[in-house]
CSV table of C-alpha atoms and ligand atoms in Angstrom, one decimal:
chain,number,residue,atom,x,y,z
Y,9,MET,CA,-2.3,15.6,11.4
Y,10,ASN,CA,-0.7,14.9,7.9
Y,11,SER,CA,2.5,13.7,6.2
Y,12,SER,CA,4.5,17.0,7.5
Y,13,SER,CA,3.4,16.4,10.9
Y,14,PHE,CA,6.3,14.6,11.0
Y,15,ASN,CA,9.8,14.9,11.9
Y,16,LEU,CA,10.6,11.6,9.1
Y,17,GLN,CA,13.0,14.2,6.8
Y,18,ASN,CA,15.6,11.8,5.3
Y,19,LYS,CA,14.5,7.9,7.1
Y,20,ARG,CA,15.0,5.6,4.4
Y,21,VAL,CA,12.2,3.1,4.4
Y,22,LEU,CA,12.1,-0.4,3.1
Y,23,VAL,CA,8.1,-0.9,2.3
Y,24,THR,CA,7.3,-4.2,0.9
Y,25,GLY,CA,4.0,-4.5,-0.9
Y,26,GLY,CA,4.4,-0.7,-1.8
Y,27,ALA,CA,2.6,-1.6,-4.7
Y,28,GLY,CA,-0.1,-2.8,-3.7
Y,29,PHE,CA,-3.5,-0.6,-1.8
Y,30,ILE,CA,-2.2,0.1,1.6
Y,31,GLY,CA,1.1,-0.2,0.5
Y,32,SER,CA,1.3,2.1,-2.7
Y,33,HIS,CA,-1.1,5.3,-0.2
Y,34,THR,CA,1.6,4.7,2.3
Y,35,ALA,CA,4.3,5.2,0.5
Y,36,LEU,CA,2.8,8.3,-0.8
Y,37,GLU,CA,2.2,9.9,2.1
Y,38,LEU,CA,5.8,8.5,3.1
Y,39,GLN,CA,7.6,10.4,0.3
Y,40,ASN,CA,5.6,13.2,1.1
Y,41,ALA,CA,6.8,13.5,4.6
Y,42,GLY,CA,10.5,12.9,2.8
Y,43,CYS,CA,10.9,10.0,3.3
Y,44,LYS,CA,13.3,7.7,0.7
Y,45,VAL,CA,11.5,4.9,0.4
Y,46,THR,CA,12.3,1.9,-1.1
Y,47,ILE,CA,9.5,-1.1,-2.5
Y,48,ILE,CA,9.7,-4.3,-2.7
Y,49,ASP,CA,6.5,-6.1,-4.5
Y,50,ASN,CA,5.8,-9.2,-6.6
Y,51,LEU,CA,3.3,-7.7,-7.9
Y,52,THR,CA,0.9,-10.4,-8.0
Y,53,ASN,CA,-1.8,-8.3,-6.7
Y,54,SER,CA,-0.4,-5.0,-8.5
Y,55,LYS,CA,0.7,-3.1,-11.3
Y,56,THR,CA,4.5,-0.5,-11.7
Y,57,THR,CA,1.4,1.2,-13.1
Y,58,VAL,CA,1.1,3.0,-9.2
Y,59,LEU,CA,3.8,4.6,-9.0
Y,60,ASP,CA,3.5,6.2,-11.7
Y,61,ARG,CA,0.8,7.3,-9.8
Y,62,ILE,CA,3.0,8.0,-6.8
Y,63,ASN,CA,5.2,9.6,-9.0
Y,64,GLU,CA,3.1,12.0,-10.4
Y,65,LEU,CA,1.3,13.1,-6.2
Y,66,SER,CA,4.2,13.9,-4.3
Y,67,GLU,CA,6.9,14.7,-7.9
Y,68,THR,CA,9.1,11.8,-6.5
Y,69,THR,CA,9.6,8.1,-7.4
Y,70,PRO,CA,9.5,5.8,-5.1
Y,71,VAL,CA,13.1,3.0,-5.6
Y,72,PHE,CA,10.9,0.1,-6.6
Y,73,ILE,CA,12.4,-3.6,-6.7
Y,74,LYS,CA,10.2,-5.7,-8.6
Y,75,THR,CA,11.2,-9.3,-5.8
Y,76,ASP,CA,9.7,-11.8,-3.8
Y,77,ILE,CA,10.1,-11.3,0.3
Y,78,ARG,CA,10.7,-15.3,0.3
Y,79,ASP,CA,14.1,-13.7,-2.1
Y,80,THR,CA,16.0,-13.7,1.7
Y,81,GLU,CA,19.4,-13.4,-1.0
Y,82,LYS,CA,18.3,-10.3,-2.2
Y,83,VAL,CA,15.8,-8.2,0.1
Y,84,THR,CA,19.5,-8.6,2.1
Y,85,ARG,CA,21.0,-7.2,-0.9
Y,86,VAL,CA,18.4,-4.2,-0.8
Y,87,MET,CA,18.2,-3.7,2.4
Y,88,LYS,CA,22.0,-3.0,1.6
Y,89,GLU,CA,22.2,-0.7,-1.0
Y,90,ASN,CA,19.1,1.5,-0.2
Y,91,ASP,CA,20.5,1.4,3.9
Y,92,ILE,CA,17.3,1.2,5.1
Y,93,GLU,CA,16.8,2.3,9.0
Y,94,ASP,CA,13.1,0.8,9.3
Y,95,VAL,CA,10.4,-2.1,7.5
Y,96,ILE,CA,7.0,-1.3,7.4
Y,97,HIS,CA,5.5,-5.2,6.1
Y,98,PHE,CA,2.6,-5.2,4.5
Y,99,ALA,CA,3.5,-7.6,1.5
Y,100,GLY,CA,0.8,-10.8,1.8
Y,101,LEU,CA,-1.9,-12.6,0.6
Y,102,LYS,CA,-5.2,-11.5,2.2
Y,103,ALA,CA,-8.1,-13.0,0.9
Y,104,VAL,CA,-9.8,-15.2,3.1
Y,105,GLY,CA,-11.9,-17.7,0.6
Y,106,GLU,CA,-8.8,-17.9,-1.3
Y,107,SER,CA,-7.1,-18.6,2.1
Y,108,THR,CA,-8.9,-21.6,3.0
Y,109,GLN,CA,-8.7,-23.3,-0.3
Y,110,ILE,CA,-4.5,-23.3,-0.5
Y,111,PRO,CA,-3.9,-22.6,3.3
Y,112,ASP,CA,-0.7,-23.9,2.6
Y,113,GLU,CA,0.8,-20.7,-0.2
Y,114,TYR,CA,-0.8,-18.5,2.5
Y,115,TYR,CA,1.6,-19.7,5.1
Y,116,ASP,CA,4.1,-20.1,3.2
Y,117,VAL,CA,3.9,-16.5,2.0
Y,118,ASN,CA,2.7,-15.1,5.1
Y,119,PHE,CA,4.5,-16.3,7.3
Y,120,ASN,CA,7.1,-17.8,6.1
Y,121,GLY,CA,7.6,-14.3,3.5
Y,122,THR,CA,8.0,-12.7,7.3
Y,123,VAL,CA,10.5,-15.3,8.5
Y,124,SER,CA,12.4,-14.9,5.5
Y,125,LEU,CA,12.6,-10.8,5.6
Y,126,LEU,CA,13.0,-11.5,9.5
Y,127,ASN,CA,16.4,-13.3,8.3
Y,128,ALA,CA,17.3,-10.1,5.7
Y,129,MET,CA,16.3,-7.3,8.3
Y,130,LYS,CA,18.9,-9.7,10.9
Y,131,GLU,CA,22.3,-9.5,7.8
Y,132,ALA,CA,21.2,-6.3,7.0
Y,133,ALA,CA,21.7,-4.9,10.7
Y,134,VAL,CA,17.9,-4.0,10.8
Y,135,LYS,CA,15.9,-3.0,13.8
Y,136,SER,CA,12.7,-1.5,13.0
Y,137,LEU,CA,9.6,-3.8,11.7
Y,138,ILE,CA,6.5,-2.6,11.7
Y,139,PHE,CA,3.7,-5.3,10.4
Y,140,SER,CA,0.0,-5.6,8.6
Y,141,SER,CA,-2.1,-6.8,11.0
Y,142,SER,CA,-6.1,-7.4,11.6
Y,143,ALA,CA,-8.0,-7.2,13.8
Y,144,THR,CA,-9.4,-10.7,12.2
Y,145,VAL,CA,-6.1,-11.6,15.1
Y,146,TYR,CA,-9.4,-11.2,17.8
Y,147,GLY,CA,-10.9,-14.0,16.5
Y,148,GLU,CA,-14.5,-14.8,16.1
Y,149,ASN,CA,-15.9,-15.1,19.6
Y,150,ALA,CA,-14.7,-11.9,20.7
Y,151,ASN,CA,-16.5,-8.8,21.6
Y,152,PRO,CA,-16.4,-5.7,20.0
Y,153,PRO,CA,-14.7,-2.8,21.1
Y,154,LEU,CA,-12.4,-5.0,20.7
Y,155,THR,CA,-8.8,-3.6,22.5
Y,156,GLU,CA,-5.1,-4.2,22.1
Y,157,THR,CA,-5.7,-6.3,25.7
Y,158,LEU,CA,-7.5,-8.9,24.9
Y,159,ALA,CA,-5.9,-13.0,23.9
Y,160,ILE,CA,-5.4,-13.2,20.3
Y,161,ASP,CA,-7.5,-16.1,20.1
Y,162,VAL,CA,-5.8,-18.7,16.7
Y,163,GLN,CA,-8.2,-21.8,17.6
Y,164,GLY,CA,-11.5,-19.0,17.6
Y,165,ILE,CA,-10.2,-18.1,13.7
Y,166,SER,CA,-12.5,-20.3,10.8
Y,167,HIS,CA,-9.6,-19.1,8.4
Y,168,ALA,CA,-5.8,-19.8,6.5
Y,169,TYR,CA,-5.5,-15.6,6.0
Y,170,GLY,CA,-6.7,-15.3,9.8
Y,171,ARG,CA,-4.2,-17.9,11.5
Y,172,SER,CA,-1.7,-16.6,9.5
Y,173,LYS,CA,-1.8,-13.0,10.7
Y,174,ALA,CA,-2.1,-14.5,14.4
Y,175,MET,CA,0.6,-16.6,14.5
Y,176,ILE,CA,2.5,-14.1,13.2
Y,177,GLU,CA,2.1,-11.3,16.0
Y,178,LEU,CA,2.8,-14.3,18.0
Y,179,MET,CA,5.9,-14.6,15.9
Y,180,LEU,CA,7.0,-11.3,16.2
Y,181,GLU,CA,6.7,-11.7,20.0
Y,182,ASP,CA,8.6,-14.0,20.7
Y,183,TYR,CA,11.3,-13.1,18.3
Y,184,THR,CA,11.0,-9.1,20.3
Y,185,ARG,CA,11.5,-10.7,23.6
Y,186,ALA,CA,15.1,-12.3,22.6
Y,187,ASN,CA,16.1,-9.5,19.9
Y,188,LYS,CA,16.5,-6.9,23.3
Y,189,ASP,CA,16.8,-4.3,19.9
Y,190,LEU,CA,14.1,-5.8,18.1
Y,191,SER,CA,11.3,-2.8,17.7
Y,192,VAL,CA,7.9,-3.9,15.6
Y,193,THR,CA,5.1,-2.7,15.9
Y,194,CYS,CA,2.3,-4.9,15.4
Y,195,LEU,CA,-1.6,-2.7,13.9
Y,196,ARG,CA,-4.1,-4.3,13.4
Y,197,TYR,CA,-6.4,-3.1,10.8
Y,198,PHE,CA,-10.6,-3.0,10.6
Y,199,ASN,CA,-11.6,-2.0,7.7
Y,200,PRO,CA,-9.4,-0.3,5.0
Y,201,VAL,CA,-11.4,1.1,2.5
Y,202,GLY,CA,-11.7,4.1,0.5
Y,203,ALA,CA,-9.2,5.7,-1.8
Y,204,HIS,CA,-7.2,8.5,-2.5
Y,205,PRO,CA,-9.4,12.0,-2.9
Y,206,SER,CA,-7.7,13.5,-6.4
Y,207,GLY,CA,-9.0,10.0,-8.4
Y,208,LYS,CA,-5.8,8.7,-9.4
Y,209,MET,CA,-5.1,5.9,-6.5
Y,210,GLY,CA,-7.5,2.6,-4.3
Y,211,GLU,CA,-8.2,-0.7,-5.1
Y,212,ASP,CA,-8.1,-2.4,-7.9
Y,213,PRO,CA,-9.4,-6.7,-7.0
Y,214,LYS,CA,-8.1,-8.6,-9.4
Y,215,GLY,CA,-11.5,-10.4,-10.4
Y,216,LEU,CA,-14.4,-10.9,-8.3
Y,217,PRO,CA,-14.3,-8.4,-5.6
Y,218,ASN,CA,-14.4,-10.1,-2.4
Y,219,ASN,CA,-14.8,-7.1,0.5
Y,220,LEU,CA,-17.8,-4.6,-0.3
Y,221,MET,CA,-16.4,-1.5,-1.1
Y,222,PRO,CA,-14.8,-2.3,-4.0
Y,223,PHE,CA,-18.1,-5.0,-5.1
Y,224,VAL,CA,-20.4,-2.1,-4.3
Y,225,SER,CA,-17.8,0.7,-6.5
Y,226,GLN,CA,-18.3,-1.6,-9.2
Y,227,VAL,CA,-21.6,-2.2,-9.0
Y,228,ALA,CA,-22.1,1.6,-9.2
Y,229,VAL,CA,-19.5,1.8,-12.4
Y,230,GLY,CA,-22.0,-0.9,-14.0
Y,231,LYS,CA,-19.1,-2.7,-14.8
Y,232,ARG,CA,-22.0,-5.7,-12.2
Y,233,GLU,CA,-25.6,-6.1,-12.5
Y,234,LYS,CA,-25.9,-6.1,-8.6
Y,235,LEU,CA,-24.7,-6.8,-5.3
Y,236,THR,CA,-26.2,-9.7,-2.6
Y,237,VAL,CA,-25.5,-8.9,1.2
Y,238,PHE,CA,-24.8,-11.5,2.2
Y,239,GLY,CA,-27.3,-12.3,5.2
Y,240,ASN,CA,-30.2,-10.5,6.8
Y,241,ASP,CA,-30.7,-11.6,10.1
Y,242,TYR,CA,-28.1,-11.0,11.7
Y,243,ASN,CA,-29.3,-9.8,15.5
Y,244,THR,CA,-27.5,-6.1,14.0
Y,245,PRO,CA,-30.0,-2.9,14.2
Y,246,ASP,CA,-31.1,-3.4,10.3
Y,247,GLY,CA,-30.5,-7.2,10.6
Y,248,THR,CA,-26.6,-7.3,8.1
Y,249,CYS,CA,-23.5,-6.9,9.4
Y,250,LEU,CA,-21.4,-4.1,11.4
Y,251,ARG,CA,-18.0,-3.1,10.3
Y,252,ASP,CA,-15.4,-0.6,11.2
Y,253,TYR,CA,-15.1,0.4,7.7
Y,254,LEU,CA,-11.4,3.5,7.7
Y,255,HIS,CA,-10.4,5.7,4.6
Y,256,VAL,CA,-6.9,4.1,3.3
Y,257,CYS,CA,-5.0,7.5,3.8
Y,258,ASP,CA,-6.2,7.9,7.4
Y,259,LEU,CA,-4.6,4.6,7.3
Y,260,ALA,CA,-1.4,5.6,5.6
Y,261,GLU,CA,-1.0,8.5,8.2
Y,262,GLY,CA,-1.6,6.7,11.2
Y,263,HIS,CA,1.5,4.3,10.4
Y,264,LEU,CA,3.5,7.2,9.6
Y,265,ALA,CA,2.6,7.8,13.3
Y,266,ALA,CA,3.5,4.8,14.3
Y,267,LEU,CA,6.9,5.7,12.9
Y,268,ASP,CA,7.5,9.0,14.5
Y,269,TYR,CA,6.7,7.1,17.3
Y,270,ARG,CA,8.8,4.5,17.4
Y,271,ILE,CA,11.4,6.6,17.0
Y,272,LYS,CA,10.9,9.3,19.7
Y,273,LYS,CA,10.2,6.3,21.9
Y,274,GLY,CA,13.3,4.8,20.8
Y,275,LYS,CA,12.9,2.3,22.8
Y,276,PRO,CA,13.1,-1.8,21.3
Y,277,GLY,CA,9.8,-4.3,22.5
Y,278,LEU,CA,7.2,-5.2,20.5
Y,279,GLU,CA,3.5,-2.6,21.0
Y,280,VAL,CA,0.3,-3.1,19.2
Y,281,PHE,CA,-2.5,-0.8,17.6
Y,282,ASN,CA,-5.8,-0.8,16.9
Y,283,PHE,CA,-6.6,0.9,13.6
Y,284,GLY,CA,-9.9,1.8,13.4
Y,285,THR,CA,-12.9,4.8,13.6
Y,286,GLY,CA,-14.4,2.9,16.9
Y,287,LYS,CA,-17.9,3.4,14.9
Y,288,PRO,CA,-19.3,0.7,12.7
Y,289,SER,CA,-21.5,0.7,10.2
Y,290,SER,CA,-23.4,-1.3,8.8
Y,291,VAL,CA,-24.7,-3.2,4.9
Y,292,LEU,CA,-26.4,-1.8,4.1
Y,293,GLU,CA,-25.2,2.2,5.2
Y,294,VAL,CA,-23.6,1.1,3.4
Y,295,ILE,CA,-25.1,1.5,0.4
Y,296,LYS,CA,-26.8,4.2,1.0
Y,297,ALA,CA,-24.3,6.4,1.7
Y,298,PHE,CA,-22.6,5.2,-1.8
Y,299,GLU,CA,-25.6,6.4,-3.3
Y,300,LYS,CA,-25.3,9.4,-2.5
Y,301,ALA,CA,-22.2,9.7,-3.1
Y,302,SER,CA,-22.4,8.6,-6.7
Y,303,GLY,CA,-25.7,9.9,-7.6
Y,304,LYS,CA,-26.2,5.6,-8.8
Y,305,ASN,CA,-27.8,3.3,-8.0
Y,306,ILE,CA,-27.1,0.3,-6.3
Y,307,PRO,CA,-28.7,-3.1,-7.2
Y,308,TYR,CA,-28.7,-5.8,-4.2
Y,309,ASP,CA,-30.4,-8.3,-2.9
Y,310,PHE,CA,-29.9,-11.0,0.5
Y,311,GLY,CA,-28.7,-14.0,0.9
Y,312,ASP,CA,-27.7,-16.2,2.7
Y,313,ARG,CA,-24.4,-14.9,5.5
Y,314,ARG,CA,-20.9,-15.9,4.2
Y,315,PRO,CA,-19.9,-18.3,6.7
Y,316,GLY,CA,-16.8,-17.2,9.2
Y,317,ASP,CA,-18.8,-13.6,9.3
Y,318,VAL,CA,-19.3,-12.0,12.2
Y,319,PRO,CA,-21.9,-9.8,13.4
Y,320,SER,CA,-20.9,-7.0,14.7
Y,321,THR,CA,-17.1,-5.4,15.5
Y,322,TYR,CA,-15.8,-2.7,15.9
Y,323,ALA,CA,-12.3,-1.1,17.2
Y,324,ASP,CA,-11.5,1.0,20.7
Y,325,PRO,CA,-9.2,3.2,18.8
Y,326,VAL,CA,-7.8,4.6,22.3
Y,327,LEU,CA,-4.8,3.4,22.4
Y,328,ALA,CA,-3.7,4.5,18.2
Y,329,LYS,CA,-4.7,8.4,20.2
Y,330,GLU,CA,-3.0,8.4,23.2
Y,331,LYS,CA,0.2,7.0,21.9
Y,332,LEU,CA,0.4,8.1,18.7
Y,333,GLY,CA,-1.4,10.7,18.9
Y,334,TRP,CA,-3.2,10.0,15.7
Y,335,GLU,CA,-7.4,9.4,15.2
Y,336,THR,CA,-9.4,8.9,12.5
Y,337,LYS,CA,-10.9,11.9,10.6
Y,338,TYR,CA,-12.7,10.5,7.2
Y,339,THR,CA,-16.3,10.1,7.3
Y,340,LEU,CA,-18.2,7.4,6.2
Y,341,ASP,CA,-19.8,9.5,3.9
Y,342,GLU,CA,-15.6,10.8,2.0
Y,343,MET,CA,-15.3,7.1,2.2
Y,344,CYS,CA,-17.2,6.3,-0.6
Y,345,LYS,CA,-17.3,9.8,-1.7
Y,346,HIS,CA,-13.2,8.7,-3.2
Y,347,SER,CA,-13.9,4.7,-3.9
Y,348,TRP,CA,-16.6,6.6,-6.6
Y,349,ASN,CA,-14.0,9.4,-7.1
Y,350,TRP,CA,-11.8,5.9,-8.2
Y,351,GLN,CA,-14.2,3.8,-9.6
Y,352,ASN,CA,-15.8,7.2,-12.4
Y,353,ASP,CA,-12.0,7.7,-14.1
Y,354,ASN,CA,-10.9,4.3,-13.9
Y,355,PRO,CA,-13.4,1.7,-14.5
Y,356,ASP,CA,-10.1,-0.6,-14.9
Y,357,GLY,CA,-8.4,0.4,-12.7
Y,358,TYR,CA,-4.5,0.6,-13.2
Y,359,PRO,CA,-4.1,1.2,-17.3
Y,360,ASP,CA,-1.8,-1.8,-17.8
Y,361,SER,CA,2.8,-1.1,-18.2
N,23,NAD,P1,-2.9,-6.1,-1.4
N,23,NAD,O1,-3.4,-6.8,-2.3
N,23,NAD,O2,-3.0,-4.8,-2.5
N,23,NAD,O3,-1.7,-5.3,-1.3
N,23,NAD,C1,-0.5,-6.1,-1.3
N,23,NAD,C2,1.1,-6.5,-2.5
N,23,NAD,O4,1.7,-7.2,-1.4
N,23,NAD,C3,0.5,-6.7,-3.7
N,23,NAD,O5,1.3,-5.7,-4.1
N,23,NAD,C4,1.5,-7.9,-4.1
N,23,NAD,O6,1.2,-8.5,-5.5
N,23,NAD,C5,2.3,-8.1,-2.8
N,23,NAD,N1,3.1,-9.2,-2.4
N,23,NAD,C6,2.1,-10.7,-2.1
N,23,NAD,N2,2.8,-11.5,-1.7
N,23,NAD,C7,4.1,-11.1,-2.0
N,23,NAD,C8,5.1,-11.0,-2.1
N,23,NAD,N3,5.5,-13.4,-1.7
N,23,NAD,N4,6.6,-10.9,-2.0
N,23,NAD,C9,6.5,-9.8,-2.5
N,23,NAD,N5,5.1,-8.7,-3.0
N,23,NAD,C10,4.5,-9.8,-3.0
N,23,NAD,O7,-3.5,-6.0,0.4
N,23,NAD,P2,-3.5,-5.2,0.7
N,23,NAD,O8,-5.0,-4.6,1.4
N,23,NAD,O9,-3.0,-3.3,0.2
N,23,NAD,O10,-3.5,-5.7,2.1
N,23,NAD,C11,-1.6,-4.8,2.7
N,23,NAD,C12,-1.8,-5.7,4.5
N,23,NAD,O11,-2.5,-5.0,4.7
N,23,NAD,C13,-1.9,-7.1,3.2
N,23,NAD,O12,-1.0,-7.8,4.4
N,23,NAD,C14,-3.2,-7.7,4.8
N,23,NAD,O13,-3.9,-8.7,4.7
N,23,NAD,C15,-3.3,-6.4,5.9
N,23,NAD,N6,-5.1,-6.5,5.5
N,23,NAD,C16,-5.7,-6.1,4.7
N,23,NAD,C17,-6.7,-5.2,4.6
N,23,NAD,C18,-7.9,-5.2,3.8
N,23,NAD,O14,-9.0,-5.1,4.2
N,23,NAD,N7,-7.9,-4.6,2.5
N,23,NAD,C19,-7.4,-5.8,6.5
N,23,NAD,C20,-6.7,-6.3,7.2
N,23,NAD,C21,-4.9,-6.2,6.9
N,24,UFG,N1,-19.7,-8.2,2.4
N,24,UFG,C1,-21.5,-7.9,2.0
N,24,UFG,N2,-21.2,-8.8,-0.1
N,24,UFG,C2,-20.6,-8.2,-0.8
N,24,UFG,C3,-18.9,-8.2,-0.5
N,24,UFG,C4,-19.3,-8.3,1.9
N,24,UFG,O1,-22.9,-8.9,1.9
N,24,UFG,O2,-19.8,-9.2,-1.7
N,24,UFG,C5,-20.2,-7.9,3.9
N,24,UFG,C6,-19.7,-9.1,4.1
N,24,UFG,O3,-20.4,-10.1,4.1
N,24,UFG,C7,-19.5,-7.8,5.8
N,24,UFG,C8,-19.5,-6.8,5.4
N,24,UFG,O4,-20.3,-6.9,4.1
N,24,UFG,O5,-20.9,-8.3,6.6
N,24,UFG,C9,-17.6,-6.1,4.8
N,24,UFG,O6,-17.4,-7.3,4.7
N,24,UFG,P1,-15.9,-7.4,3.7
N,24,UFG,O7,-15.1,-8.7,3.0
N,24,UFG,O8,-15.2,-5.8,2.5
N,24,UFG,O9,-14.9,-7.4,5.5
N,24,UFG,P2,-14.5,-8.3,6.7
N,24,UFG,O10,-14.6,-8.2,7.3
N,24,UFG,O11,-15.1,-9.7,6.1
N,24,UFG,O12,-13.1,-8.7,5.7
N,24,UFG,C10,-12.6,-8.2,7.3
N,24,UFG,C11,-11.1,-7.6,7.0
N,24,UFG,C12,-10.7,-9.4,6.5
N,24,UFG,C13,-10.4,-10.2,7.6
N,24,UFG,C14,-11.5,-10.5,8.1
N,24,UFG,C15,-12.4,-11.0,8.3
N,24,UFG,O13,-11.4,-6.5,5.0
N,24,UFG,O14,-9.1,-8.8,6.3
N,24,UFG,O15,-12.8,-9.0,7.8
N,24,UFG,O16,-11.1,-10.3,10.0
N,24,UFG,F1,-9.3,-10.9,7.8
């Protein structure tokens, strides 16, 4: 399966947060599949220079409009002017730790932002939404492998980021019940990592990275001295946490599969899919794989457990395979290799515009 396996020629798709990590890789694949892509982004966590890279890798440039998703009027206008048929909604704030400090911002951008987007869709008569959800909605007490039949556990989530995602999913359930012509797909990502194999696109975190892979990449390239592994006394094979890492290009392709499925199905309603590999890796396994991929030594020490971390989480990915015909293909070694290509070629991320 690749972008040309789908019948998406000339589909007019709005990508919110399309200048960000996952949105930009998805926008690229949509362009390569012949879609007409419009990106909206307020650039709080991205730069417009990513558009040059999309252009370079797809030979076409998406329409880009700088706007906040909470500006309902402007977003409605963008949808109408570009005759949008489908929305893929990535825009939002995603730093778990930060969300415990400024929950108001997280609820405003993530939750109110989604309400605003839904209002704009209603105004512009757009009836299809694919939403970036997270495995975090299963809460911190669920036992892996996690299947979509498990309930959303808002009470079992310890941070505003995760709760905002869970609350959005619950809201979308209510919206699709009330609006019989609305089609919504919630995609619950596990741990997206990696970068475009060309090394031209990747994750470009501002400041200190919160997540493991960008931190490891920055240590490998010499920007940071060492990694602190958060806890080595978990009840796991090597004592460090297990996560389900998936390649961002697999993830991007999954969005095309979801869009293609939505169009073929032609039936409104809400559907939910896990997006993961089903194969967990430990923190130490990631470090080892990255050392192999980069040829660099990654110094690390062990620190305290990070609050809110669960020992082990990974997907049951069967439903996405059965219904969307999509499954991941990249290995952990390839994820590390491509992250390294990106980090090594772009040690300071995307250039300023
Ligand atoms: P990202 O920060 O790289 O991309 C998000 C983009 O949204 C950024 O370009 C940012 O500028 C933009 N944005 C933020 N607030 C906005 C607003 N109010 N209006 C318009 N644009 C706004 O993040 P990402 O890793 O690409 O994540 C994309 C989505 O996937 C997010 O919703 C995130 O919660 C979700 N998700 C990410 C992960 C992960 O580990 N990366 C895991 C699960 C779910
Ligand atoms: N880790 C370290 N050192 C670091 C960074 C991370 O040891 O410097 C460890 C973490 O403790 C965890 C593993 O690496 O064991 C993965 O951590 P990440 O921060 O990369 O990923 P998380 O699993 O914590 O985060 C994911 C998603 C979020 C989601 C969150 C909670 O990225 O969207 O799970 O469910 F909200």
